[in-house]
Coordinates of C-alpha atoms in Angstrom, one line a residue:
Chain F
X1449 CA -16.9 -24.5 -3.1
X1450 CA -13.8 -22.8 -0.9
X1451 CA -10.5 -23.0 -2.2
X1452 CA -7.8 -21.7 0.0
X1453 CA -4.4 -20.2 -1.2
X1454 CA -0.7 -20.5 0.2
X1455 CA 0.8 -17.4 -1.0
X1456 CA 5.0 -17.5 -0.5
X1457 CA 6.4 -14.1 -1.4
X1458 CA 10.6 -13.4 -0.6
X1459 CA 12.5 -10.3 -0.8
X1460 CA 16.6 -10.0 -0.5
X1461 CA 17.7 -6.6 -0.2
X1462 CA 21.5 -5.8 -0.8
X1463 CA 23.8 -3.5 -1.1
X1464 CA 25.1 -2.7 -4.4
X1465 CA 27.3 -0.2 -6.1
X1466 CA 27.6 3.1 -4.8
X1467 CA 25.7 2.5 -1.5
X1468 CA 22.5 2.1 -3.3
X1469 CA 20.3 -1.0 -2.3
X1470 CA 19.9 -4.0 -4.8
X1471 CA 17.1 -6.5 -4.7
X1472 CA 18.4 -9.8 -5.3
X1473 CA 15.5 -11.7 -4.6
X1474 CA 11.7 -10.1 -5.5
X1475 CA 9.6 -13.6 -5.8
X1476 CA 6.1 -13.9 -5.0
X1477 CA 3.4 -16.3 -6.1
X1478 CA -0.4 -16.7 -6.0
X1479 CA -2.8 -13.5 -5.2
X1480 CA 0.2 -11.5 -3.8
X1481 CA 2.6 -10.3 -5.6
X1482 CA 5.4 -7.9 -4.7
X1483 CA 6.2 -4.8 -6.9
X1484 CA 9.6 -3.0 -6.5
X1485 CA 9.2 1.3 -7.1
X1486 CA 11.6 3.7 -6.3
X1487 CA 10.5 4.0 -2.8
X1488 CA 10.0 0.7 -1.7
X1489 CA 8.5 -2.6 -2.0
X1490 CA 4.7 -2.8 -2.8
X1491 CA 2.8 -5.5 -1.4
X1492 CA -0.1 -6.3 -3.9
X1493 CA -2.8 -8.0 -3.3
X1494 CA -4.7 -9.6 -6.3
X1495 CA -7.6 -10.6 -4.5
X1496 CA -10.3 -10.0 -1.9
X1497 CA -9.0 -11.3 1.5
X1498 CA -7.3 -12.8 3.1
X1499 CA -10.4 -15.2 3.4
X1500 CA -10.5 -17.5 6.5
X1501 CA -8.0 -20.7 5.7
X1502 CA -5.6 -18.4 3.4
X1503 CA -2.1 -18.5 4.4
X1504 CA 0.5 -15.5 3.3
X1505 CA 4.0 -16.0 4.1
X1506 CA 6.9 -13.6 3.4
X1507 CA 10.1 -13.7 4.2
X1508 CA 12.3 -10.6 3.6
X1509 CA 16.3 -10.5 4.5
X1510 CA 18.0 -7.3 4.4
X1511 CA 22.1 -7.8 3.5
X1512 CA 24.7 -5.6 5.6
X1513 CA 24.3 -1.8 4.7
X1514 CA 21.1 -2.5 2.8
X1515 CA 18.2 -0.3 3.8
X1516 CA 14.7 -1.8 2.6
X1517 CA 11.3 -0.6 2.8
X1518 CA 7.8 -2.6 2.3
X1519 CA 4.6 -0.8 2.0
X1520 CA 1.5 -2.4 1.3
X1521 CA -1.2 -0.5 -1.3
X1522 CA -4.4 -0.4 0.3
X1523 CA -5.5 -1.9 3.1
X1524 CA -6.4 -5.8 4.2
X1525 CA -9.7 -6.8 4.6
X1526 CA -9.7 -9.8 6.5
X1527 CA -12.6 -11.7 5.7
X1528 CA -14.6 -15.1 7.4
X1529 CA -14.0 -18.4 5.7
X1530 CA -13.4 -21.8 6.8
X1531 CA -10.8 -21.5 9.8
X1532 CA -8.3 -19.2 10.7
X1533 CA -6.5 -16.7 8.1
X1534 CA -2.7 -16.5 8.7
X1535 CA 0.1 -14.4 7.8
X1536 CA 3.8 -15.3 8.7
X1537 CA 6.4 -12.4 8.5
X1538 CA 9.9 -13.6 9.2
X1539 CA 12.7 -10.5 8.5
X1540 CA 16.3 -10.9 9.3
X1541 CA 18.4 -7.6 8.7
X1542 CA 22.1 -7.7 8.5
X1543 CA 24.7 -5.2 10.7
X1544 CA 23.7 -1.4 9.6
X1545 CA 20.9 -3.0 7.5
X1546 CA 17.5 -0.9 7.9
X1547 CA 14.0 -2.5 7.6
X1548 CA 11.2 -0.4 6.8
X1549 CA 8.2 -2.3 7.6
X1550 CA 4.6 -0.5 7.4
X1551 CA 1.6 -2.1 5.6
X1552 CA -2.0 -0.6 5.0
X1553 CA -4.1 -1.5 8.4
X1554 CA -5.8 -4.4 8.6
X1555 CA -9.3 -4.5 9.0
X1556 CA -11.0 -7.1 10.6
X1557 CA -14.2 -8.1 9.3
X1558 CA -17.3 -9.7 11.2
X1559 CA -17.1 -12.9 11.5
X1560 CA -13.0 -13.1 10.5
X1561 CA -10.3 -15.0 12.4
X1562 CA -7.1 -14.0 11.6
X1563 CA -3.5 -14.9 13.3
X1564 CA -0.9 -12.8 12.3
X1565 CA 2.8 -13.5 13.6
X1566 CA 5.9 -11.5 12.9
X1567 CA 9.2 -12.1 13.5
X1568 CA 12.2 -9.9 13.2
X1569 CA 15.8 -10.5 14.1
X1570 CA 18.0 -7.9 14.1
X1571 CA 21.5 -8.0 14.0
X1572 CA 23.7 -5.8 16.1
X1573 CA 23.8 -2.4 14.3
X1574 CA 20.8 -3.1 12.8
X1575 CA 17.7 -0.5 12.4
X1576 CA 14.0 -1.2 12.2
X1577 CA 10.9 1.0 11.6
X1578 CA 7.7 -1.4 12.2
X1579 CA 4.4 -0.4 11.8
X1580 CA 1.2 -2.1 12.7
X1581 CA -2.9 -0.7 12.5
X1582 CA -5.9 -2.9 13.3
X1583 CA -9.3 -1.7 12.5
X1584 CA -11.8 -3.8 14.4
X1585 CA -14.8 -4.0 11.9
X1586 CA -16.0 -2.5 9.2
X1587 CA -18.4 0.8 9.9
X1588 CA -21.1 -0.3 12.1
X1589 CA -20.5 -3.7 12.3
X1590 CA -19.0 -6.2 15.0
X1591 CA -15.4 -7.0 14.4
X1592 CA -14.3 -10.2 13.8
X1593 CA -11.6 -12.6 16.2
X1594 CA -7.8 -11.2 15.9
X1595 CA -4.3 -12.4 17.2
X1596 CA -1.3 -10.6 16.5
X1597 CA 2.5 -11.1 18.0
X1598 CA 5.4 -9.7 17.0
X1599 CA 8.9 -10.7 18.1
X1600 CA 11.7 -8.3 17.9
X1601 CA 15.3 -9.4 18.4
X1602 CA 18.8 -7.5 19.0
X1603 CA 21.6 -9.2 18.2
X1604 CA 19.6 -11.8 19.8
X1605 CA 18.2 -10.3 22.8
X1606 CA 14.9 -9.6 22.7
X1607 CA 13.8 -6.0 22.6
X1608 CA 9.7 -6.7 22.1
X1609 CA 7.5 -9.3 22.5
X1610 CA 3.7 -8.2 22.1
X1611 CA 1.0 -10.1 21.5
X1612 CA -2.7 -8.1 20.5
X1613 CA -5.0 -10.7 21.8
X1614 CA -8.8 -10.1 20.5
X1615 CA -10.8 -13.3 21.1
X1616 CA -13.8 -11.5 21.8
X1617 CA -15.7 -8.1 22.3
X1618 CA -15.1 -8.3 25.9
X1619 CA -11.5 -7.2 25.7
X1620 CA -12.3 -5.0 23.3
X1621 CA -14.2 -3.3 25.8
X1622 CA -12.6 -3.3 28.6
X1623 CA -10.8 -0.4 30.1
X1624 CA -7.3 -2.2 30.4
X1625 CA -7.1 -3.3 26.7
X1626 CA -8.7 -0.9 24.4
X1627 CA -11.2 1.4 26.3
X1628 CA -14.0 0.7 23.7
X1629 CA -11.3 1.5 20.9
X1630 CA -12.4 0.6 17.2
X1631 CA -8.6 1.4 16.2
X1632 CA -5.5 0.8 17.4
X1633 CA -1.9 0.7 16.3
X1634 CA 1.8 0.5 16.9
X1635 CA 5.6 1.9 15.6
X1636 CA 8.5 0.1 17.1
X1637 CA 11.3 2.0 16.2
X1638 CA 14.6 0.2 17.2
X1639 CA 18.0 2.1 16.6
X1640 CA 20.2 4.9 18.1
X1641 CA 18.9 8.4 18.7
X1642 CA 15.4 7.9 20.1
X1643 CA 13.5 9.6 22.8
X1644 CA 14.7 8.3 25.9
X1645 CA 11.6 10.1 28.0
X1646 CA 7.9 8.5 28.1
X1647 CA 5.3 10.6 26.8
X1648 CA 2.3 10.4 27.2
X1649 CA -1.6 12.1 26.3
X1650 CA -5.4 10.6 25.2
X1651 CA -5.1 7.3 23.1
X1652 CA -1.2 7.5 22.5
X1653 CA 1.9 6.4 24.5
X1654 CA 5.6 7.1 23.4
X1655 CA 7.6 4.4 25.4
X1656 CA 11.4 3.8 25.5
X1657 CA 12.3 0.1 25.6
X1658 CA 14.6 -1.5 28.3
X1659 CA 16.3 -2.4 25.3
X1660 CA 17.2 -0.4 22.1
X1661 CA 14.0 1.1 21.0
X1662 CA 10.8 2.9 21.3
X1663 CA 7.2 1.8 21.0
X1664 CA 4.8 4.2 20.0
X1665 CA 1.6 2.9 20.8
X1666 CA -2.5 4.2 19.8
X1667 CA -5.6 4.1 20.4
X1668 CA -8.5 5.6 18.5
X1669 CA -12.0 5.9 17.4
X1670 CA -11.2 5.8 13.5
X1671 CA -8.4 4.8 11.2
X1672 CA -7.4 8.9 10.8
X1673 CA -7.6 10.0 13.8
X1674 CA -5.0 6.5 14.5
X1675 CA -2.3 7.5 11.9
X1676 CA -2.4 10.9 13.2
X1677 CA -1.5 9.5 16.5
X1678 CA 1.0 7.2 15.1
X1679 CA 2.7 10.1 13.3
X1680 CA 2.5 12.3 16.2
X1681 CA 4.2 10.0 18.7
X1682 CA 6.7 8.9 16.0
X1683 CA 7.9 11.7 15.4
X1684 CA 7.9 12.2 19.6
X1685 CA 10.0 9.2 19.6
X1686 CA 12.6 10.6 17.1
X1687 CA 12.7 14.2 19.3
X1688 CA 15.8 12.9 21.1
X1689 CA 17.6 13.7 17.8
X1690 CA 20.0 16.8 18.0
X1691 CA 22.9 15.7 15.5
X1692 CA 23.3 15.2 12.6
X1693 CA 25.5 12.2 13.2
X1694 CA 22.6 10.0 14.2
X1695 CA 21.9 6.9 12.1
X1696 CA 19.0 6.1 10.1
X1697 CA 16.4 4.3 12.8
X1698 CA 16.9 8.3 14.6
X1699 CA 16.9 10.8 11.6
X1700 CA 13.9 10.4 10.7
X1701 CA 14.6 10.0 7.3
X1702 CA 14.0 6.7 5.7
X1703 CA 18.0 6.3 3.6
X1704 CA 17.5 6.8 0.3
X1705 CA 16.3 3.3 -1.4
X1706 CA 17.2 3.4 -4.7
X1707 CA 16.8 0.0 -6.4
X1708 CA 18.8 -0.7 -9.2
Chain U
X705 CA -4.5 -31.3 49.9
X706 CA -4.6 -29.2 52.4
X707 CA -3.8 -25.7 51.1
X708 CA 0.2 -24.9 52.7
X709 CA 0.2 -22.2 54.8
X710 CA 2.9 -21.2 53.7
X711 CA 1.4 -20.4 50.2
X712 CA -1.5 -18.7 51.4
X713 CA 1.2 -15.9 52.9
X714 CA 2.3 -15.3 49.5
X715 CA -1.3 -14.5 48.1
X716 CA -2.1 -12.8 51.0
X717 CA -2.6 -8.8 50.5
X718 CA -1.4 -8.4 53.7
X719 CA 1.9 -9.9 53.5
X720 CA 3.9 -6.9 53.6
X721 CA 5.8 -6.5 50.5
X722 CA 4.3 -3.1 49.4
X723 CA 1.4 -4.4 46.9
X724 CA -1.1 -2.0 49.1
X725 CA 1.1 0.9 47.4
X726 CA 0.0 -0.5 43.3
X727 CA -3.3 0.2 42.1
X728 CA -2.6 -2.2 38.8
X729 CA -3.7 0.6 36.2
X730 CA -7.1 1.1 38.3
X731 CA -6.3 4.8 39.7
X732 CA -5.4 6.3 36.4
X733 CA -7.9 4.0 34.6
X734 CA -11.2 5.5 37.1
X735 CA -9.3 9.2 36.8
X736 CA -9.8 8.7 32.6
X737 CA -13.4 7.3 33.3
X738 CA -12.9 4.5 32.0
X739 CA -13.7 2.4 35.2
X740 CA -16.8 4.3 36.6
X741 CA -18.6 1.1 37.9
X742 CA -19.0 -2.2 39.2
X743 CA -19.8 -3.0 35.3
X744 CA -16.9 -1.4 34.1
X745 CA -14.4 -2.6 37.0
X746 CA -15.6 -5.8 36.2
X747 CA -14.4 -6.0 32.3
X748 CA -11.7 -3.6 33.0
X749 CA -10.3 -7.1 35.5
X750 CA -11.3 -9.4 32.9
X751 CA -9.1 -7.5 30.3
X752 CA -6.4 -6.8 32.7
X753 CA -6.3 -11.1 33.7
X754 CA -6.2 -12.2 30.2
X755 CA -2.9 -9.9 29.1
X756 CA -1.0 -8.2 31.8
X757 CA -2.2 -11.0 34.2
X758 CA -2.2 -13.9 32.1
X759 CA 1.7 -12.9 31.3
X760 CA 3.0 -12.2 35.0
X761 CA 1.1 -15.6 35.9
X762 CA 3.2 -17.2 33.2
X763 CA 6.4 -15.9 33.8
X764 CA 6.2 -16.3 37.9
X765 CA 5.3 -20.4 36.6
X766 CA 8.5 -20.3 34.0
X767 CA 10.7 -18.5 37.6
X768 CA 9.6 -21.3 40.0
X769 CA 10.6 -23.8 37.5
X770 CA 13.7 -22.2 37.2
X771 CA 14.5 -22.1 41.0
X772 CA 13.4 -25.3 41.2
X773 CA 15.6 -26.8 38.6
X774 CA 18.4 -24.5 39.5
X775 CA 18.3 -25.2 43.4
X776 CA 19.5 -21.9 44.1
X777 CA 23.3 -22.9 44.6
X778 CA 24.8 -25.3 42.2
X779 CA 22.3 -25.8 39.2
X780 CA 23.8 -26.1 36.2
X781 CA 25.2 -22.9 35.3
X782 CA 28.7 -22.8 37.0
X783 CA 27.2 -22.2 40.5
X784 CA 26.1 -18.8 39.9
X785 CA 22.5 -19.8 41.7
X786 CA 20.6 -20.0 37.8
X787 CA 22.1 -16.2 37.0
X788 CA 21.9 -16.6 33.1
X789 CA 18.6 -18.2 33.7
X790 CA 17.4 -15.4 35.8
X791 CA 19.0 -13.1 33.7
X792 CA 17.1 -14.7 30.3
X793 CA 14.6 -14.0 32.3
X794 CA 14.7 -10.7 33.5
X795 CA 15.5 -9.7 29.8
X796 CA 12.5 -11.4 28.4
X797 CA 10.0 -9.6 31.0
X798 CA 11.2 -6.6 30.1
X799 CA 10.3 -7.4 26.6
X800 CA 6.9 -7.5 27.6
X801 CA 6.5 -4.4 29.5
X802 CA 7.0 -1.8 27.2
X803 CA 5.9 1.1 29.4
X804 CA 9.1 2.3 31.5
X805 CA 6.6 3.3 34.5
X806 CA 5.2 -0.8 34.4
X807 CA 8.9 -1.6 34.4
X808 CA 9.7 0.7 37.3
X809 CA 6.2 -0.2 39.3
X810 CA 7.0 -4.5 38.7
X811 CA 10.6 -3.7 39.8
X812 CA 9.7 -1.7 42.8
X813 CA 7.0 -4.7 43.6
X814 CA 9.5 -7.2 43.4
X815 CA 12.4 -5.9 45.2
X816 CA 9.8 -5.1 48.1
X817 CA 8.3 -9.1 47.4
X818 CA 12.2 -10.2 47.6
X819 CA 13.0 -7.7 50.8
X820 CA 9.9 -9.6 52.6
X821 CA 10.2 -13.0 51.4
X822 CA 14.0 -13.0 52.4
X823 CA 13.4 -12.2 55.7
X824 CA 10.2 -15.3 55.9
X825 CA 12.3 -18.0 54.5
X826 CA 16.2 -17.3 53.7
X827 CA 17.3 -19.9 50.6
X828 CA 20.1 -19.7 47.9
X829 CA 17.4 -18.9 45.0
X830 CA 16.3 -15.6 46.7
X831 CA 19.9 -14.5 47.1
X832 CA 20.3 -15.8 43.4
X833 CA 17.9 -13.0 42.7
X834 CA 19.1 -10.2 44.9
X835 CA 22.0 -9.8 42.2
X836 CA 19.5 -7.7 40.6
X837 CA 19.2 -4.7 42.3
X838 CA 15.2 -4.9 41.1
X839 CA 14.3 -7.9 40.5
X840 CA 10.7 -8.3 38.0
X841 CA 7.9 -9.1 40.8
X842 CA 6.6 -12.3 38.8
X843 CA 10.1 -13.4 39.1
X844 CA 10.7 -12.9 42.9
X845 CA 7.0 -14.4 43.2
X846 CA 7.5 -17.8 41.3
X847 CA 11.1 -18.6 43.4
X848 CA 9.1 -17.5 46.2
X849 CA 6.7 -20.0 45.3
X850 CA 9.4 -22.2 44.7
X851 CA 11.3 -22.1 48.1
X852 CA 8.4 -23.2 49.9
X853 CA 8.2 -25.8 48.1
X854 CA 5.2 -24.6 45.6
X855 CA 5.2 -25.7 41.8
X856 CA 4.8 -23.8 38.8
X857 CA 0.8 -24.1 38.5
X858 CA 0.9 -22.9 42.1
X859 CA 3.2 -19.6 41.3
X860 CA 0.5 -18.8 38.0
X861 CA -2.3 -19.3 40.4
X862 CA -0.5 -16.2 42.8
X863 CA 0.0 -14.4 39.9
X864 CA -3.4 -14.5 38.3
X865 CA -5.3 -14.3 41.7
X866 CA -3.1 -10.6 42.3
X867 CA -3.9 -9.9 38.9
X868 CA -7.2 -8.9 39.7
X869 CA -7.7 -8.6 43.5
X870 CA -4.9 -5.8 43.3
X871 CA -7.0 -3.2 41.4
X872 CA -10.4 -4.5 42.5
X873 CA -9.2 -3.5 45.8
X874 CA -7.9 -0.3 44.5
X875 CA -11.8 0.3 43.3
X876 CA -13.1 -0.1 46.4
X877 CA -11.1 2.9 48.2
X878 CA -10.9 5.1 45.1
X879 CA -14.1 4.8 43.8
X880 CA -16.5 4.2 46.7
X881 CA -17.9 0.8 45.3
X882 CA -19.9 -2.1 47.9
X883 CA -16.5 -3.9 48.5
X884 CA -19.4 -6.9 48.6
X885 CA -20.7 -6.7 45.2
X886 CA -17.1 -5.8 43.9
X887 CA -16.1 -9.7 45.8
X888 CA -19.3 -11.0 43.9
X889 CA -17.9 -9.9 41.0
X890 CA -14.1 -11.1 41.9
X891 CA -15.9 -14.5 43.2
X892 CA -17.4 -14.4 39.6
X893 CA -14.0 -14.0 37.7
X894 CA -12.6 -17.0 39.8
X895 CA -13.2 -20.1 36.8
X896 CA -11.2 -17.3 34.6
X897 CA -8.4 -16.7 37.2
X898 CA -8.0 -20.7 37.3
X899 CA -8.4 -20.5 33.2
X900 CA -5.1 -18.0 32.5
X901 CA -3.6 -19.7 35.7
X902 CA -4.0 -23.3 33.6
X903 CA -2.3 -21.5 30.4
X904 CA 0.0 -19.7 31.9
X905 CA 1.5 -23.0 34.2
X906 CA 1.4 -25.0 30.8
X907 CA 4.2 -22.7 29.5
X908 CA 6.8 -23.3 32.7
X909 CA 8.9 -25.5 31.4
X910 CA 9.4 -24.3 27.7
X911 CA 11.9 -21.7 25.9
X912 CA 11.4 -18.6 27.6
X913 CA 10.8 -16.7 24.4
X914 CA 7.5 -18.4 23.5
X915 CA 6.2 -17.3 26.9
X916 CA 2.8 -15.4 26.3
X917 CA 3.2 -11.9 25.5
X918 CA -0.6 -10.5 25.8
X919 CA -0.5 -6.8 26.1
X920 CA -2.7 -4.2 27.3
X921 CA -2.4 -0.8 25.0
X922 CA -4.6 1.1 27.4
X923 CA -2.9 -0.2 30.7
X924 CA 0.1 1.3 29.3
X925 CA -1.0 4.2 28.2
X926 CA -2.8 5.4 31.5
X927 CA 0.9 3.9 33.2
X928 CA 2.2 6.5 31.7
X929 CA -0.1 8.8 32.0
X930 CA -0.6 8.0 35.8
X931 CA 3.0 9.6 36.1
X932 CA 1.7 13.1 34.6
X933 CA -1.3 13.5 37.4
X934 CA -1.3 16.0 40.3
X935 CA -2.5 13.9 42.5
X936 CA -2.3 10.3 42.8
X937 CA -2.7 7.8 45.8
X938 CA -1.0 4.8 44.1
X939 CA 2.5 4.5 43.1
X940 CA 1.0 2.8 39.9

């Protein structure tokens, strides 16, 4: 027998007294649930999974001022099942709002199919940090079928709109799309202050947006040697920072979220 | 139907619009060695047609639309020859090309595209375009498309055909492969080319924003690595 879950989670960060962020909303339901530490919001998952025909949705708005980070605990194993796994992030962040956005990488068993779709709307003055890892298969073994796109709006323009495509080993393999990569990974960083030169060296790009931003972009043979990349070109993309008047997205400090 | 001739021009390598100059990723690709081969070229084409390829196909499909609709002079926007189209449209291809030196090597291609097709057939949708001083290439191609009186699934088709007889081209000088086998293997890709062509004419008429959005991580990384190298016979 296969039972599926729909799993709804919601956070709404705002601001509250004395600049510190409040969560107004924290609801989650089924195998996920969503624990608030000092740091930030802890995606938890309850179960194995997500299992082909699982749905997660979460929704997270970030009030004016309000500076929110989510962090996932370990990992996602994305497992076969009957159909497509799927999991819907819609975030909306208020004028000088900052979203902090960096789960555990996903994994991507043999035999999975997973569809993930983001979707973040920033207003104008908004800052994001967005983080994404794939790991295509567990050690030694095939990885499964992956789609990923995220959408990342401006004060309504868009600023990135970038799809991870992996329907098969071919692309995989091929030169143009991962070089034969098991890893690979992303940090948008959208906000004032950031590198405004490409950089460039084996398995990571640092690349300036038309619009606002910076995409740092990896490639890699394992999930270490990825993060170390992605921290390497992140903090690349802050190095345009030389004042201390820069805002959040370019200090590379996350603002203090303190929820009380 | 006879093919028009006038669409053949347009896919023609030879038309002189500056493509001879773009390697599509394949010269810093084969200086990483991660196109060695006729094996490797081949899946190194396939992975460039189904992202980079199957995006520029779908965004020349939603621009020939556009001219189309907008008829260059007086369509629907105040007379301004489909500007805030064009310009929804220039903002959402640069959405997709995260790499500044892809930006710079499609905006080269297309004012070059625009520069040439101008000259073959003058029409208010071109000059609707040259308000950008660079206009995206899979822009310039799809009015293109449009002013000689092409549709949508014709402009895709130019763009997924270039997709991969760009670079396979490229392979031939750089790397000293049989430019026969390397046509097998392009002759071999052709249901493919027709495949992303089908998807990417399917989106011409929709929002914009829910145009595909396939990316590449390693084409960008060797476009940006491309502009670090001593040496380098392509512009891109």
């Amino acid at each position: 027998m296969t039972r599926h879950y729909t799993a709804r989670a919601a956070v709404r960060a705002e601001l509250g007294a004395g600049g510190r962020t409040r969560l107004a909303t924290l609801r989650s339901d089924g195998p996920y649930a969503l624990r608030a530490a000092p740091d930030a919001v802890y995606l938890v998952g309850a179960a194995a999974g997500p299992l082909g025909g699982d749905e997660l949705h979460l929704r997270l708005d970030v009030a004016a001022g309000a500076a929110l980070a989510v962090r996932s605990v370990a990992s996602a194993l994305l497992l076969p099942g009957d159909g497509e796994s799927g999991a819907h992030v819609r975030a909306a962040v208020g004028p000088g709002g900052h979203l902090d956005l960096a789960f555990e990488p996903a994994v991507a068993a043999a035999g999975s199919h997973h569809r993930s779709v983001t979707e973040i709307a920033l207003a104008d003055g908004a800052t994001l940090r967005w983080r994404e890892e794939l790991v295509l298969g567990r050690h030694g073994e095939p990885p499964g079928r992956y789609t990923a796109r995220v959408d990342v709006t401006h004060g309504g323009d868009p600023v990135l709109r970038h799809e991870l495509r992996l329907p098969d080993r071919t692309l995989q393999a091929s030169g143009a799309v991962l070089g034969g990569a098991r890893c690979t990974g992303s940090v948008l960083l959208v906000g004032p202050g950031l590198a405004k030169e490409a950089h460039a060296a084996e398995g990571l790009a640092v690349m300036p947006l038309a619009g606002p931003g910076v995409l740092v972009t990896a490639l890699a043979a394992d999930s270490a040697a990825l993060r170390r990349r992605l921290v390497h070109g992140e903090s690349l993309a802050r190095a345009a920072v030389d004042t201390a008047e820069n805002t959040p997205a370019g200090t590379g400090q996350t603002p203090a979220v303190r929820f009380s | 139907m006879a093919l028009p001739a006038s669409l053949l021009l347009l896919a023609d390598s030879r038309l002189p619009a500056g493509g001879h100059a773009h390697s599509g990723g394949l010269e810093p690709a084969a200086e990483a060695g991660a196109v060695t081969d006729l094996p490797t070229l081949t899946a190194f084409l396939r992975g460039r047609l189904a992202t980079t390829g199957l995006v520029a196909a779908a965004l020349s499909a939603a621009a020939c639309g556009h001219a189309a609709r907008t008829r260059g002079g007086d369509g629907g926007d105040g007379g301004l020859g489909g500007h805030e189209g064009w310009s929804v449209l220039d903002a959402e291809t640069d959405a997709r090309m995260p790499s500044p030196a892809g930006r710079r090597a499609s905006r080269a291609q297309g004012r070059s595209l625009l520069r040439a097709v101008r000259e073959m057939s003058p029409h208010p949708a071109l000059d609707a375009l040259a308000a950008f001083s660079a206009p995206h290439h899979p822009l310039v191609l799809g009015a293109a498309v449009a002013v000689t009186g092409g549709s949508p699934a014709d402009a895709a088709s130019i763009g997924a055909y270039g997709a991969v007889t760009g670079p396979a081209s490229a392979a031939v000088r750089l790397l000293g492969l049989d430019p026969l086998a390397v046509h097998r293997a392009l002759a071999e890709l052709a249901p493919q080319v027709d495949a992303v062509a089908a998807e990417a004419a399917g989106h011409a008429r929709g929002d914009p924003r829910d145009l595909p959005a396939a990316s590449a991580p390693a084409l960008d990384i060797f476009a940006e690595l491309h502009l670090q190298a001593n040496l380098r016979l392509f512009e891109s």
